[in-house]
Coordinates of C-alpha atoms in Angstrom, one line a residue:
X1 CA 119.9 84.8 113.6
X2 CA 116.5 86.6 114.2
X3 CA 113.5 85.6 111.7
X4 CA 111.7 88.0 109.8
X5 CA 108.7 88.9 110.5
X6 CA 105.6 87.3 108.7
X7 CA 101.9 88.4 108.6
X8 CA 100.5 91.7 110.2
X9 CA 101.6 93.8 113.0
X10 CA 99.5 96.6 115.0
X11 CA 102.2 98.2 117.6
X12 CA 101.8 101.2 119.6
X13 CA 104.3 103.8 120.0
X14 CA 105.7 103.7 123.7
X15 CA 107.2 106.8 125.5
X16 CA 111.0 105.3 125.2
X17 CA 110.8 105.1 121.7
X18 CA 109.0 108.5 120.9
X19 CA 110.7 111.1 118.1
X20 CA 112.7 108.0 116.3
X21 CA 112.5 107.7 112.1
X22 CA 110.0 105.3 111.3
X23 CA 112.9 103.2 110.2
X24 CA 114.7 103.2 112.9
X25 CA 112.1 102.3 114.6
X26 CA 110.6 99.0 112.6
X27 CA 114.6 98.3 112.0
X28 CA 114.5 98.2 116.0
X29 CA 111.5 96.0 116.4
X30 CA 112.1 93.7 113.4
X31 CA 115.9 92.4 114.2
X32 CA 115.6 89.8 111.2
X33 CA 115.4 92.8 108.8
X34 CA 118.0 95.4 107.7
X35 CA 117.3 99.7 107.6
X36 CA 117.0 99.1 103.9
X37 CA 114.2 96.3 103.5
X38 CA 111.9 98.2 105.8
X39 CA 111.9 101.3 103.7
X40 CA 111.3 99.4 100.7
X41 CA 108.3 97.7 103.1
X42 CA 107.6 101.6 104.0
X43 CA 108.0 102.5 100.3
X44 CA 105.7 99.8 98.5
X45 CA 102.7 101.0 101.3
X46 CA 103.2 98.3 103.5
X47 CA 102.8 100.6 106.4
X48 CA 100.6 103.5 108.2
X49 CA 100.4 105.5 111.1
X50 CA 97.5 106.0 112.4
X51 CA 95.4 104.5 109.5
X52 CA 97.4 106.6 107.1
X53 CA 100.4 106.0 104.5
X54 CA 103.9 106.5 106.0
X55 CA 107.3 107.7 105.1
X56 CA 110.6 106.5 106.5
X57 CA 111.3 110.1 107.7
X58 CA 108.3 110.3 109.5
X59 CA 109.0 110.8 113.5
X60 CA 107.4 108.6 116.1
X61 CA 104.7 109.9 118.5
X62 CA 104.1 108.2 122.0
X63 CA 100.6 106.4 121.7
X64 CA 100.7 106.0 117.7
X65 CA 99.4 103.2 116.1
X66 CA 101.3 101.4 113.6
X67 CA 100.5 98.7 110.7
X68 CA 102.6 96.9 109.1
X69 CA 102.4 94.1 106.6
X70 CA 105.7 92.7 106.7
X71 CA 105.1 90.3 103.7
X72 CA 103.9 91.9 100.5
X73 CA 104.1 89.4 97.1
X74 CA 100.7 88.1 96.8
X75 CA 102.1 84.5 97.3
X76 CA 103.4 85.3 100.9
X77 CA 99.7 87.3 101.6
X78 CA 97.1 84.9 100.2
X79 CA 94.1 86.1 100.8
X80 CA 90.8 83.8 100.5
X81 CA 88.3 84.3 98.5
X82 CA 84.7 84.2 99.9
X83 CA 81.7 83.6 97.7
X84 CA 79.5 87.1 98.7
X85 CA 76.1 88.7 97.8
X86 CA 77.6 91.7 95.9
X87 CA 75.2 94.4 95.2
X88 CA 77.5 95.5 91.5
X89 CA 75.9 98.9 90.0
X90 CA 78.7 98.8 87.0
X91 CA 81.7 96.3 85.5
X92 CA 83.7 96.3 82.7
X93 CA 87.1 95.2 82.3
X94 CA 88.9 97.8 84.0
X95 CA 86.8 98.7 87.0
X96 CA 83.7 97.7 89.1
X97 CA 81.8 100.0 91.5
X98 CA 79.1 98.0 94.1
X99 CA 77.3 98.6 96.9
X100 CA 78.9 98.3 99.9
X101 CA 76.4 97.0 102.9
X102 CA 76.8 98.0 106.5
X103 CA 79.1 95.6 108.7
X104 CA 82.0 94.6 106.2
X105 CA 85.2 95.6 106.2
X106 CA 86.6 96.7 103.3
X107 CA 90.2 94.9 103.6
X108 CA 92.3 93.1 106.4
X109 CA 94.1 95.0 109.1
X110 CA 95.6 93.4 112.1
X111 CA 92.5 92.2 114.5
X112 CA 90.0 91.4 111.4
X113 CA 88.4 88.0 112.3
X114 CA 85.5 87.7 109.3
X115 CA 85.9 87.7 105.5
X116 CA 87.0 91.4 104.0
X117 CA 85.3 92.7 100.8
X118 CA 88.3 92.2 99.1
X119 CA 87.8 88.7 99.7
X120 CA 84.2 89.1 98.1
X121 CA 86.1 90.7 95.4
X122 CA 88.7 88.1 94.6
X123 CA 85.7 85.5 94.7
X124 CA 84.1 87.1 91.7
X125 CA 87.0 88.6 90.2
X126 CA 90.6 87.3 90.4
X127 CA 92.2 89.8 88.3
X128 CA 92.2 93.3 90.8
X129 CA 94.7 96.3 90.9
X130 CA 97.9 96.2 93.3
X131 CA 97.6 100.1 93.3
X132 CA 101.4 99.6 92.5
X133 CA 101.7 98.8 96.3
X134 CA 102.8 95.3 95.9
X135 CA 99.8 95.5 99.0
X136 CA 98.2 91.7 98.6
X137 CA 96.2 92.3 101.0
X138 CA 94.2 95.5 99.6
X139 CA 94.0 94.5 96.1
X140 CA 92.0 96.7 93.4
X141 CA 91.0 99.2 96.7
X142 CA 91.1 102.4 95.7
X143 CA 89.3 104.2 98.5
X144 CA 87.4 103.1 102.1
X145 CA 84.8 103.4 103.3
X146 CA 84.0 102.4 107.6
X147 CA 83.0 99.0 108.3
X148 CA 79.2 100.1 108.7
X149 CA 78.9 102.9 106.5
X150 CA 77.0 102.0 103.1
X151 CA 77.1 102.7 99.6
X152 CA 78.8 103.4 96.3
X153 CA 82.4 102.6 96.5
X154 CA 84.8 101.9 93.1
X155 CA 87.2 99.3 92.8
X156 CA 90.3 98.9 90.2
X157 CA 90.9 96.0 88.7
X158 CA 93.9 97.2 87.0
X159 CA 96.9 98.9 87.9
X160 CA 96.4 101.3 85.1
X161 CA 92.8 102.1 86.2
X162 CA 93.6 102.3 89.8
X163 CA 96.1 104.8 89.3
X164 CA 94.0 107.1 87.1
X165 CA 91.2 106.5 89.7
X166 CA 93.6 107.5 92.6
X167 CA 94.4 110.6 90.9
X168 CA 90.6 111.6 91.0
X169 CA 90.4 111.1 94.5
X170 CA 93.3 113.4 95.1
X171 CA 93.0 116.2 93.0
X172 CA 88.8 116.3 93.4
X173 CA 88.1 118.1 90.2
X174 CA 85.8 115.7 88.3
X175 CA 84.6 113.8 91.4
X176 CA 81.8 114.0 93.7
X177 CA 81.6 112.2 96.8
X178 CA 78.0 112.6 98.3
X179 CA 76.3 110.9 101.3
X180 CA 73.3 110.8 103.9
X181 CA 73.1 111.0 107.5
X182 CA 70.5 111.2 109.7
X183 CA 72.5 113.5 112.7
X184 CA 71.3 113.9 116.1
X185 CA 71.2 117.9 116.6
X186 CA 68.7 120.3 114.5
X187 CA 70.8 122.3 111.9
X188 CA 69.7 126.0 111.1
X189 CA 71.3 126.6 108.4
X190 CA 70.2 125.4 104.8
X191 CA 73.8 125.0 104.0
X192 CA 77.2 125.1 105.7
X193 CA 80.7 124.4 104.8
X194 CA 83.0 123.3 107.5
X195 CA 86.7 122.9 107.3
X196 CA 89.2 121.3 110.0
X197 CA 92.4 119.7 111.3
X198 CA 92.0 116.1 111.5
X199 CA 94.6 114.2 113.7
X200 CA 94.4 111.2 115.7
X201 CA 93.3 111.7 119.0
X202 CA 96.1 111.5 121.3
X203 CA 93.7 109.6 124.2
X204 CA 91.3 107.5 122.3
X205 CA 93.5 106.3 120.0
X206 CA 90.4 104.6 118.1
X207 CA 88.9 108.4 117.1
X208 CA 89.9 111.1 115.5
X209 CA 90.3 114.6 116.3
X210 CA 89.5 117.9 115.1
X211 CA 90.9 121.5 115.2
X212 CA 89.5 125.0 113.7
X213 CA 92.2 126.2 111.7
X214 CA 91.8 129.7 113.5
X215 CA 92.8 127.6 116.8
X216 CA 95.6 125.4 114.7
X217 CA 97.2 128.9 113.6
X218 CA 97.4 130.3 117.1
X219 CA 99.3 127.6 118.1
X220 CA 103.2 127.4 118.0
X221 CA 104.8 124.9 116.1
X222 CA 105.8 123.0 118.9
X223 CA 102.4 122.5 120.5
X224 CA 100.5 121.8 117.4
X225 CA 99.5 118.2 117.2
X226 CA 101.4 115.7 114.5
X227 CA 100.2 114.2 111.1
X228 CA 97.2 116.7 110.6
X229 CA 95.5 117.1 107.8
X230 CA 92.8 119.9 106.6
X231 CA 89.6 118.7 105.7
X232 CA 86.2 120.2 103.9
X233 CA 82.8 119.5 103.9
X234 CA 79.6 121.1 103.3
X235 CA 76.5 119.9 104.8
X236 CA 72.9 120.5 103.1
X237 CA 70.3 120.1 105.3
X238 CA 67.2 117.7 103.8
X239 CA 64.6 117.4 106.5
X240 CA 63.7 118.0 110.3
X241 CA 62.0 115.7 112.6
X242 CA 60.6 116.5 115.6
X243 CA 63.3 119.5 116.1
X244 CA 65.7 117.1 117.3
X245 CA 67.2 115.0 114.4
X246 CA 67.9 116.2 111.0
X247 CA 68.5 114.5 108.1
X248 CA 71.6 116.1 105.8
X249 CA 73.2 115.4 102.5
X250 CA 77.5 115.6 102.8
X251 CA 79.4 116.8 99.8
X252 CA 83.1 115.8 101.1
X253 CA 85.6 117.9 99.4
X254 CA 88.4 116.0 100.4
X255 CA 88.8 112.9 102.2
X256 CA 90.1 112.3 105.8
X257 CA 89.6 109.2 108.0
X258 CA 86.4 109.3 109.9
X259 CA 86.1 113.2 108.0
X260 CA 81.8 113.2 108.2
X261 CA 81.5 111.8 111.8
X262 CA 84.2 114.1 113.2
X263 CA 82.3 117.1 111.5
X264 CA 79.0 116.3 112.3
X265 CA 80.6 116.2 115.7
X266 CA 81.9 119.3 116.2
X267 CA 78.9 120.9 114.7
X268 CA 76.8 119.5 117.5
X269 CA 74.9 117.5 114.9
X270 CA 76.6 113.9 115.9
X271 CA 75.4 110.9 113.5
X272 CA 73.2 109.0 114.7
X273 CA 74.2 105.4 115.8
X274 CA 77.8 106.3 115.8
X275 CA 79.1 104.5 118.3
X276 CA 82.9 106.7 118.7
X277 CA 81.2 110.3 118.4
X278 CA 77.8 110.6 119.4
X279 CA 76.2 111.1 122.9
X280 CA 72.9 109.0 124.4
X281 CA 69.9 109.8 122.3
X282 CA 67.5 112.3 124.0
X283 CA 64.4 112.0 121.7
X284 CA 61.6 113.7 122.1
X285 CA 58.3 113.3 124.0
X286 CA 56.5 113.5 121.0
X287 CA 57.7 110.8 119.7
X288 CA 55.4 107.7 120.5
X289 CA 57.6 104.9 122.5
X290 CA 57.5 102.8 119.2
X291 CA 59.6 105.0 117.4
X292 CA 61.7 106.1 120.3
X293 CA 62.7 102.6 120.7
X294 CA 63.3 102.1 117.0
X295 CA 65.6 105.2 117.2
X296 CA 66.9 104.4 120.2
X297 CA 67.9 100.6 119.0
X298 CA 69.8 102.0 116.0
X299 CA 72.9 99.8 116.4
X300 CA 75.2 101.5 113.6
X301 CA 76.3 104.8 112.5
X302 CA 73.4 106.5 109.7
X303 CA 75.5 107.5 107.3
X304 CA 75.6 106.3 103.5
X305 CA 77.5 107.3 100.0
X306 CA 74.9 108.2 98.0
X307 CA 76.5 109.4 95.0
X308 CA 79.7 109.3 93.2
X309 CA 80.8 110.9 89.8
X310 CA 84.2 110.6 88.6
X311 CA 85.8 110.0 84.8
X312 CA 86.2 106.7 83.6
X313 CA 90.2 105.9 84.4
X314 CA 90.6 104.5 80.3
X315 CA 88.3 106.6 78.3
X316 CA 87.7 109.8 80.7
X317 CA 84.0 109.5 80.2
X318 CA 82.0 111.5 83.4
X319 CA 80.2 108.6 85.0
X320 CA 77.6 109.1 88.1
X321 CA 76.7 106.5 90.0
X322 CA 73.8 106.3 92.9
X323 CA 72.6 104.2 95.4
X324 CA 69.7 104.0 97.9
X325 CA 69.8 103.8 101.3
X326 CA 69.6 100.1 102.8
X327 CA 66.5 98.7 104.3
X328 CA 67.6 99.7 108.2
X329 CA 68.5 103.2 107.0
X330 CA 65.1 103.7 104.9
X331 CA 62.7 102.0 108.0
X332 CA 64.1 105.3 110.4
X333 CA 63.2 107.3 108.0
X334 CA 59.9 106.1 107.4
X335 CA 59.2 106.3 111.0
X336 CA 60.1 109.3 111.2
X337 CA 58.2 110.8 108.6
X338 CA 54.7 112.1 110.5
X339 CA 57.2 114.4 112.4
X340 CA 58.9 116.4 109.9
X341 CA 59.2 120.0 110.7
X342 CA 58.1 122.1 108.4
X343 CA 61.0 124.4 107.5
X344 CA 58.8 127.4 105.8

């Protein structure tokens, strides 16, 4: 008799096993468990598609991506926990907001090789959220951010708070998500607002995609691509340098995987340092071969959550916290200061 499975599993979707339930599918690959214990897997968020939650129904594409974390009580998924250096801008007993520096990633997925934030977390707080997930390996997350984007990010360390903080995130109306980025293109405009398609791109399976609704609604059903999801941001232009990079507050009015550095894509204003969506630098002449280096050497995407408002999840109080950008972040900017464009 065939074992269960144990541990995490990243599989790709292969051309034979295309247009099958999501089930069906993990019932195929995992011979040690029955049709009904994967959808209770699929059910308590133990599995994603393409980096988001999945249903049993959903229908397998040909070069998908598929997590799963086949054991989910916290005693099977023990997770570590690793004294860190967290930067905490609030605790009480129900939640804890830090911080988050650039190059840690903010829970285990199949590949990980370094301690998670979560394990940071657990270190200086055992009791975290579930989410209700059973999920031991994501506990008291509530929302990502990428492995080397920085910033304010809240945590749950109930299940009670994590579920009222959830609900923020999804229905946006007391929350504000606002971040920096220093994008390599010179906006015009003072302010834009951009919306989108975001799918997984169907030949870089590491990137996302993005399509204009007005293209999305000219295509048939049938040609459309799978799992998209519509996505909103408005970008506020800060300051000019040189007439090459620009530096830009984000308001995200929802949020999609990778939703900022797909955007600034497709507007021609890439971030800078990105190393999935922007082009080579071309900087300009006038830029003294100190600071074109600097630029040039950036070895990380620019982008950082500035800001976040929401309500507190047990006494609905409208909390805003701020953070500044980090030390690599601030010394571009400094340098690039004596080249500001004025705007007027």
């Amino acid at each position: 008799m065939a074992s269960e499975p144990q541990g995490i599993s990243q599989l790709v979707v292969e051309a034979a096993d295309a247009g099958l339930r999501l089930d069906v599918f993990l019932t195929r690959f995992a011979a040690g468990l029955s049709r009904s214990k994967v959808q209770q897997l699929i059910a308590a968020g133990a599995v994603t598609i393409d980096g988001e939650p999945a249903k049993a129904r959903d229908l397998t594409v040909t070069g998908s991506e598929i997590q799963v974390v086949w054991r989910q009580s916290s005693a099977d998924t023990y997770l570590e926990p690793v004294a860190m250096n967290l930067d905490i801008l609030f605790e009480d007993e129900h939640m804890l907001v830090i911080n988050k520096p650039a190059g840690l990633t903010v829970h285990p997925g199949a590949g990980d090789t370094g301690p998670t934030l979560v394990q940071g977390l657990l270190h200086h707080c055992r009791q975290l959220s579930t989410g209700g997930s059973g999920n031991g390996l994501r506990p008291g997350i509530v929302h990502r951010l990428d492995k080397d984007t920085t910033g304010v990010m809240v945590c749950a360390k109930t299940d009670r708070a994590h579920a009222a903080l959830a609900a923020q995130f999804l229905d946006k109306e007391s929350l504000v998500r606002e971040y920096v980025a220093l994008m390599d293109g010179m906006m015009n405009q003072e302010s834009l607002v951009y919306s989108s398609y975001i799918y997984r791109d169907p030949t870089h399976r590491l990137r996302m995609a993005s399509m204009t609704e007005a293209d999305y609604d000219r295509l048939s059903e049938r040609k459309r691509p799978t799992r998209v999801r519509l996505a909103k941001s408005r970008f506020i232009r800060e300051a000019v340098f040189g007439q090459r990079l620009t530096l830009g507050r984000v308001r995200l009015y929802t949020g999609r995987t990778h939703q900022i550095r797909v955007h600034a894509q497709a507007l021609g204003l890439a971030v800078v340092g990105d190393p999935l969506y922007n082009r080579p630098l071309q900087l300009p002449q006038l830029f003294p071969p100190d600071v074109r280096s600097q630029v040039s050497n950036i070895n990380r995407q620019m982008l950082h959550a500035v800001r976040l408002d929401l309500k507190h999840p047990a006494t609905g109080e409208q909390l805003s916290f701020k953070a500044d950008v980090p030390p690599d972040f601030f010394a571009i900017l400094k340098a690039l200061e004596p080249f500001r464009w004025d705007l007027r």
